[in-house]
Short mmCIF file of C-alpha atoms in Angstrom, two decimals:
data_model
loop_
_atom_site.label_atom_id
_atom_site.label_comp_id
_atom_site.label_asym_id
_atom_site.label_seq_id
_atom_site.Cartn_x
_atom_site.Cartn_y
_atom_site.Cartn_z
CA MET A 1 -21.42 -11.66 8.18
CA ASN A 2 -22.36 -13.68 5.12
CA GLN A 3 -22.98 -17.28 5.98
CA GLY A 4 -21.43 -20.14 4.05
CA ILE A 5 -18.67 -18.05 2.45
CA THR A 6 -15.06 -18.68 3.45
CA PRO A 7 -13.79 -15.28 4.58
CA ILE A 8 -10.73 -13.48 3.29
CA LEU A 9 -8.50 -11.98 5.97
CA VAL A 10 -7.19 -8.49 5.14
CA THR A 11 -4.56 -7.08 7.49
CA GLY A 12 -4.13 -3.32 7.62
CA ALA A 13 -7.80 -2.97 6.72
CA ALA A 14 -8.07 0.50 8.27
CA GLY A 15 -5.17 1.61 6.11
CA PHE A 16 -5.37 3.28 2.72
CA ILE A 17 -4.78 0.28 0.45
CA GLY A 18 -6.39 -2.12 2.91
CA MET A 19 -9.69 -0.26 3.01
CA HIS A 20 -9.98 -0.08 -0.77
CA THR A 21 -9.04 -3.74 -1.16
CA ALA A 22 -11.62 -4.81 1.40
CA GLU A 23 -14.26 -2.73 -0.36
CA ARG A 24 -13.52 -4.33 -3.72
CA LEU A 25 -13.77 -7.80 -2.21
CA LEU A 26 -17.05 -6.92 -0.51
CA ASP A 27 -18.37 -5.51 -3.77
CA ARG A 28 -18.02 -8.90 -5.39
CA GLY A 29 -19.75 -10.72 -2.55
CA GLU A 30 -16.82 -11.87 -0.43
CA THR A 31 -16.85 -11.99 3.35
CA VAL A 32 -13.93 -10.01 4.77
CA ILE A 33 -12.31 -10.01 8.19
CA GLY A 34 -10.19 -6.91 8.69
CA VAL A 35 -7.32 -6.63 11.15
CA ASP A 36 -5.72 -3.35 12.22
CA VAL A 37 -3.89 -2.03 15.27
CA PHE A 38 -4.99 1.61 14.70
CA ASN A 39 -1.62 3.07 15.65
CA ASP A 40 -0.91 6.82 15.67
CA TYR A 41 1.75 7.01 12.94
CA TYR A 42 -0.70 9.48 11.39
CA ASP A 43 -4.04 10.80 12.63
CA PRO A 44 -6.02 7.78 13.89
CA ALA A 45 -9.24 9.65 13.06
CA LEU A 46 -8.65 8.90 9.38
CA LYS A 47 -8.20 5.21 10.16
CA GLU A 48 -11.37 5.26 12.25
CA ALA A 49 -13.26 6.89 9.36
CA ARG A 50 -12.04 4.22 6.96
CA ALA A 51 -13.01 1.49 9.44
CA ALA A 52 -16.47 2.99 9.94
CA ARG A 53 -16.98 2.97 6.17
CA LEU A 54 -16.15 -0.74 6.07
CA GLN A 55 -18.13 -1.64 9.17
CA ALA A 56 -21.24 -0.22 7.55
CA ARG A 57 -20.98 -2.94 4.91
CA GLU A 58 -22.62 -6.34 5.16
CA GLY A 59 -20.05 -9.12 5.23
CA PHE A 60 -17.31 -7.17 7.01
CA HIS A 61 -15.95 -7.61 10.51
CA MET A 62 -13.06 -5.62 12.03
CA VAL A 63 -10.66 -7.07 14.59
CA ARG A 64 -8.48 -4.61 16.50
CA ALA A 65 -5.23 -6.44 17.03
CA ASP A 66 -1.47 -6.29 16.59
CA ILE A 67 -0.31 -8.63 13.81
CA ALA A 68 2.95 -9.18 15.70
CA ASP A 69 0.95 -11.09 18.35
CA HIS A 70 1.56 -14.44 16.69
CA GLU A 71 -0.63 -16.49 19.01
CA GLN A 72 -3.61 -14.19 18.45
CA MET A 73 -3.09 -14.23 14.67
CA LYS A 74 -2.82 -18.01 14.60
CA ALA A 75 -6.03 -18.31 16.61
CA LEU A 76 -7.80 -15.74 14.43
CA VAL A 77 -7.01 -17.59 11.21
CA ALA A 78 -7.99 -20.90 12.78
CA ASP A 79 -11.27 -19.62 14.19
CA SER A 80 -12.26 -17.74 11.04
CA GLY A 81 -11.54 -20.57 8.62
CA ALA A 82 -9.88 -18.09 6.26
CA GLU A 83 -8.06 -19.80 3.41
CA ARG A 84 -6.78 -16.63 1.73
CA ILE A 85 -4.93 -13.74 3.37
CA VAL A 86 -4.17 -10.32 1.94
CA HIS A 87 -1.46 -9.08 4.27
CA LEU A 88 -1.12 -5.31 3.87
CA ALA A 89 -0.40 -4.25 7.45
CA ALA A 90 3.03 -2.72 7.92
CA GLN A 91 4.81 0.27 9.34
CA ALA A 92 5.14 2.57 6.34
CA GLY A 93 7.37 5.56 5.66
CA VAL A 94 11.02 5.85 4.69
CA ARG A 95 11.98 8.85 6.82
CA TYR A 96 10.13 7.64 9.91
CA SER A 97 12.19 4.43 9.78
CA ILE A 98 15.27 6.52 10.57
CA GLU A 99 13.58 8.05 13.60
CA ASN A 100 11.83 4.98 14.99
CA PRO A 101 13.49 1.79 13.73
CA PHE A 102 11.96 -0.59 16.24
CA ALA A 103 8.45 0.15 14.98
CA TYR A 104 9.59 -1.48 11.72
CA GLU A 105 11.16 -4.42 13.48
CA ARG A 106 7.84 -5.19 15.17
CA SER A 107 5.30 -4.43 12.44
CA ASN A 108 7.24 -5.45 9.36
CA LEU A 109 9.51 -8.27 10.52
CA ALA A 110 7.75 -9.80 13.54
CA GLY A 111 4.36 -9.02 11.99
CA HIS A 112 5.20 -10.71 8.70
CA LEU A 113 6.62 -13.75 10.45
CA SER A 114 3.48 -13.92 12.59
CA MET A 115 1.28 -14.05 9.49
CA LEU A 116 3.50 -16.70 7.90
CA GLU A 117 3.16 -18.88 10.99
CA ALA A 118 -0.61 -18.34 11.11
CA ALA A 119 -0.85 -19.32 7.46
CA ARG A 120 1.27 -22.46 7.65
CA HIS A 121 -0.44 -23.79 10.80
CA ASN A 122 -3.93 -23.33 9.36
CA GLY A 123 -3.69 -24.60 5.82
CA VAL A 124 -3.95 -21.21 4.12
CA LYS A 125 -4.12 -21.69 0.35
CA HIS A 126 -2.71 -18.32 -0.74
CA LEU A 127 -0.94 -15.52 1.12
CA VAL A 128 -0.69 -12.23 -0.77
CA TYR A 129 1.47 -9.63 0.95
CA ALA A 130 2.70 -6.07 0.49
CA SER A 131 6.26 -5.36 -0.47
CA SER A 132 7.60 -2.12 -1.92
CA SER A 133 9.42 -0.59 -4.87
CA SER A 134 11.96 0.64 -2.31
CA VAL A 135 13.63 -2.79 -2.44
CA TYR A 136 15.25 -1.77 -5.75
CA GLY A 137 17.39 0.87 -4.04
CA ASP A 138 18.44 4.16 -5.62
CA ARG A 139 18.66 3.73 -9.37
CA PRO A 140 18.78 6.21 -12.24
CA LEU A 141 15.67 6.64 -14.34
CA GLU A 142 16.86 5.28 -17.66
CA GLY A 143 15.92 2.56 -20.12
CA ALA A 144 13.22 0.08 -19.17
CA GLY A 145 11.42 -0.03 -15.86
CA PHE A 146 12.52 -1.97 -12.78
CA ARG A 147 12.00 -5.71 -13.27
CA GLU A 148 11.32 -8.29 -10.58
CA ASP A 149 14.57 -10.11 -11.38
CA ASP A 150 16.69 -6.96 -11.02
CA PRO A 151 19.17 -6.90 -8.09
CA THR A 152 17.64 -5.98 -4.71
CA VAL A 153 20.75 -6.05 -2.55
CA ASP A 154 21.36 -2.35 -1.85
CA PRO A 155 18.52 -0.89 0.26
CA VAL A 156 18.95 2.78 1.16
CA SER A 157 16.52 2.79 4.10
CA LEU A 158 15.60 0.52 6.97
CA TYR A 159 12.05 0.42 5.57
CA ALA A 160 13.37 -0.98 2.29
CA ALA A 161 15.52 -3.51 4.14
CA THR A 162 12.53 -4.78 6.13
CA LYS A 163 10.39 -5.17 3.01
CA ARG A 164 13.11 -7.13 1.22
CA SER A 165 13.52 -9.23 4.37
CA CYS A 166 9.81 -10.04 4.24
CA GLU A 167 10.25 -11.31 0.69
CA LEU A 168 13.08 -13.58 1.81
CA LEU A 169 11.05 -14.87 4.75
CA SER A 170 8.20 -15.71 2.39
CA GLN A 171 10.56 -17.43 -0.02
CA SER A 172 11.84 -19.66 2.76
CA TYR A 173 8.35 -20.48 4.08
CA ALA A 174 7.07 -21.35 0.62
CA LYS A 175 9.89 -23.85 0.21
CA LEU A 176 9.66 -25.22 3.74
CA TYR A 177 5.90 -25.53 4.11
CA GLY A 178 4.50 -25.52 0.59
CA PHE A 179 1.78 -22.89 0.68
CA PRO A 180 1.68 -20.46 -2.28
CA GLN A 181 2.66 -16.84 -1.71
CA SER A 182 2.62 -13.68 -3.81
CA GLY A 183 4.51 -10.50 -2.93
CA LEU A 184 3.42 -7.15 -4.38
CA ARG A 185 5.95 -4.38 -4.91
CA PHE A 186 3.82 -1.22 -4.75
CA PHE A 187 4.91 1.94 -6.58
CA THR A 188 3.79 5.26 -4.96
CA VAL A 189 0.09 4.68 -4.43
CA TYR A 190 -2.21 7.72 -4.26
CA GLY A 191 -5.89 8.57 -4.28
CA PRO A 192 -8.94 9.26 -2.07
CA TRP A 193 -8.61 8.17 1.56
CA GLY A 194 -4.81 8.21 1.15
CA ARG A 195 -2.02 8.54 3.70
CA PRO A 196 -1.41 12.06 5.07
CA ASP A 197 2.35 11.49 5.21
CA MET A 198 2.56 11.11 1.42
CA ALA A 199 3.83 14.15 -0.51
CA TYR A 200 0.72 14.66 -2.65
CA PHE A 201 -1.49 14.70 0.47
CA SER A 202 0.67 17.06 2.53
CA PHE A 203 1.20 19.33 -0.49
CA THR A 204 -2.57 19.53 -0.98
CA ARG A 205 -3.17 20.73 2.56
CA LYS A 206 -0.40 23.32 2.43
CA ILE A 207 -1.20 24.69 -1.02
CA ALA A 208 -4.89 25.02 -0.13
CA ARG A 209 -3.98 26.93 3.04
CA GLY A 210 -1.46 29.20 1.35
CA GLU A 211 1.51 27.64 3.12
CA PRO A 212 4.83 26.94 1.35
CA ILE A 213 5.76 23.37 0.46
CA GLU A 214 9.19 21.81 0.88
CA VAL A 215 10.36 20.13 -2.31
CA TYR A 216 13.07 17.59 -1.58
CA GLY A 217 15.72 16.49 -4.03
CA GLU A 218 15.40 20.02 -5.46
CA GLY A 219 12.45 18.72 -7.49
CA LYS A 220 14.57 16.35 -9.56
CA MET A 221 13.00 13.14 -8.26
CA ALA A 222 10.46 11.09 -10.23
CA ARG A 223 7.85 8.60 -9.08
CA ASP A 224 5.64 6.00 -10.73
CA PHE A 225 2.43 7.42 -9.25
CA THR A 226 -0.26 4.71 -9.28
CA TYR A 227 -3.93 5.38 -8.61
CA ILE A 228 -5.56 3.29 -5.90
CA ASP A 229 -8.15 1.67 -8.18
CA ASP A 230 -5.39 0.41 -10.46
CA ILE A 231 -3.52 -0.95 -7.45
CA VAL A 232 -6.59 -2.83 -6.24
CA ASP A 233 -7.06 -4.28 -9.73
CA GLY A 234 -3.60 -5.80 -9.36
CA ILE A 235 -4.10 -7.04 -5.81
CA VAL A 236 -7.36 -8.83 -6.58
CA GLY A 237 -5.97 -10.19 -9.83
CA VAL A 238 -3.02 -11.72 -8.00
CA LEU A 239 -5.23 -13.06 -5.22
CA ASP A 240 -7.31 -14.88 -7.82
CA ASN A 241 -4.23 -16.37 -9.52
CA PRO A 242 -2.08 -18.10 -6.88
CA PRO A 243 1.24 -19.62 -7.88
CA GLN A 244 1.78 -23.36 -7.86
CA GLN A 245 1.87 -25.19 -4.56
CA GLY A 246 5.13 -24.37 -2.79
CA ALA A 247 5.90 -21.43 -5.08
CA HIS A 248 6.58 -17.81 -4.20
CA GLU A 249 6.22 -15.07 -6.82
CA VAL A 250 6.87 -11.33 -6.65
CA TYR A 251 5.10 -8.77 -8.85
CA ASN A 252 5.52 -5.07 -9.52
CA ILE A 253 2.31 -3.05 -9.31
CA GLY A 254 2.78 0.43 -10.76
CA ASP A 255 1.66 2.77 -13.49
CA SER A 256 4.75 2.35 -15.73
CA GLN A 257 4.63 6.09 -16.42
CA PRO A 258 7.08 7.81 -14.04
CA VAL A 259 6.35 11.50 -13.48
CA GLY A 260 8.80 14.14 -12.27
CA LEU A 261 8.06 15.70 -8.90
CA MET A 262 7.71 19.19 -10.37
CA GLU A 263 5.21 17.91 -12.94
CA MET A 264 3.20 16.26 -10.19
CA ILE A 265 3.15 19.52 -8.24
CA SER A 266 2.01 21.44 -11.34
CA THR A 267 -0.78 18.91 -11.94
CA LEU A 268 -1.85 19.19 -8.30
CA GLU A 269 -1.84 23.00 -8.52
CA ASP A 270 -4.19 22.77 -11.49
CA ALA A 271 -6.51 20.44 -9.58
CA LEU A 272 -6.57 22.83 -6.61
CA GLY A 273 -6.74 26.02 -8.66
CA ALA A 274 -3.87 27.49 -6.64
CA LYS A 275 -0.13 27.92 -6.96
CA ALA A 276 2.41 26.64 -4.44
CA ALA A 277 5.20 28.63 -2.86
CA LYS A 278 8.12 26.21 -3.08
CA ILE A 279 11.12 25.83 -0.79
CA MET A 280 13.72 23.68 -2.50
CA ARG A 281 15.50 21.20 -0.24
CA PRO A 282 18.27 18.65 -0.80
CA MET A 283 17.64 14.91 -0.97
CA GLN A 284 16.69 13.37 2.36
CA PRO A 285 18.38 10.25 3.81
CA GLY A 286 16.61 7.10 2.64
CA ASP A 287 14.97 8.70 -0.41
CA VAL A 288 15.51 7.34 -3.91
CA THR A 289 15.87 9.36 -7.09
CA ALA A 290 13.25 7.58 -9.18
CA THR A 291 10.88 4.62 -9.38
CA TYR A 292 9.67 2.99 -12.59
CA ALA A 293 7.68 -0.26 -12.67
CA ASP A 294 7.90 -2.83 -15.41
CA VAL A 295 4.52 -4.56 -14.98
CA SER A 296 4.82 -7.09 -17.81
CA LYS A 297 4.90 -10.02 -15.38
CA LEU A 298 1.68 -8.91 -13.69
CA ASN A 299 0.08 -8.18 -17.04
CA ALA A 300 0.89 -11.69 -18.25
CA LEU A 301 -0.74 -13.19 -15.15
CA THR A 302 -3.85 -11.01 -14.82
CA GLY A 303 -4.12 -8.70 -17.82
CA TYR A 304 -3.25 -5.81 -15.49
CA GLN A 305 -3.30 -2.46 -17.28
CA PRO A 306 -3.30 0.85 -15.36
CA LYS A 307 -6.19 3.05 -16.48
CA VAL A 308 -6.16 6.28 -14.45
CA PRO A 309 -3.79 9.09 -15.55
CA LEU A 310 -2.25 11.32 -12.89
CA LYS A 311 -4.38 14.34 -13.82
CA ASP A 312 -7.64 12.44 -13.32
CA GLY A 313 -6.41 10.70 -10.19
CA LEU A 314 -5.31 13.92 -8.49
CA GLU A 315 -8.59 15.59 -9.38
CA GLN A 316 -10.43 12.72 -7.71
CA PHE A 317 -8.19 12.98 -4.67
CA VAL A 318 -8.70 16.74 -4.34
CA LYS A 319 -12.48 16.30 -4.64
CA TRP A 320 -12.40 13.75 -1.81
CA TRP A 321 -9.97 15.81 0.29
CA ARG A 322 -12.10 18.94 0.18
CA GLY A 323 -14.97 16.97 1.72
CA TYR A 324 -12.80 15.23 4.29
CA ASP A 325 -10.93 18.39 5.33
CA ASN A 326 -14.25 20.14 5.87
CA GLY A 327 -15.60 17.27 7.95
CA ASP A 328 -18.10 16.39 5.25
CA THR A 329 -16.71 13.23 3.65
CA PRO A 330 -19.42 11.52 1.59
CA SER A 331 -20.31 7.90 2.27
CA GLN A 332 -19.06 7.04 -1.20
CA SER A 333 -15.67 8.37 -2.31
CA PRO A 334 -15.74 10.21 -5.66
CA HIS A 335 -14.12 7.46 -7.72
CA ASP A 336 -16.79 4.95 -6.70
CA THR A 337 -19.44 6.63 -8.84
#
């Protein structure tokens, strides 16, 4: 590890967003300590591949640990001397939260509280953490995008409820203990090294193999698909611009260009050079009709401006996926070059 540089702690570092964030920080000369529990919510081999990519980099160290172990997290922050934390570890997935609610209680609620306690006991100067667009509930796609001061009192999934609860916990800790915090409401992140449970990833596998895809909400849903590089731009920009001492701010990070599900599928078909056989299904419990980020607050803070259109982003994903699915993932993902 680099000597003389105060490390940044990144939780969920073997995850999709965590790996890319750690890479960006390493690229600019930071020392990064990653934390991940490597659970089996999806194929752990993908998490191991992400971790191996990071561990090949100078200045990175991975700790295999459960963030809900508050004593271990407190000791880790103390021993490392980390003054900034990017807390991205969480149990993801709306539908899985209906099947396995206690995984969310441990990872999202106990885990978030654990990181808050570690931060406040060790003089952390800025805690940046992952929230979600799901906190806005199910809203029609009309007018302007979702704003941070819009109501967030009607979650339609346990996952959404836990992410909103994390925001409230952070608000209380900022007031009680004075350390700055920034929450990031992510909007449908996609790209190379992504999560296999996401629709674009599972659709890619099935279309490429000639299998039918199930299209929920009868294809009428829309999402603010946001490419991973744009997301990392926002994360690092927020990390570098902490709020005032004792303040807690929440920011949307999205593309501000919602795309209908059928349009996304058509764009993915073009990238794959294959057509999908579609089975139309009704809306699933916990799903929302649309997401649409107003990112003016983040833009004012950091100059954030999404750059990668869906067509280009899906082409980059498919290029990466073909290598990964064939067991031949390059050491550099396509969008790095």
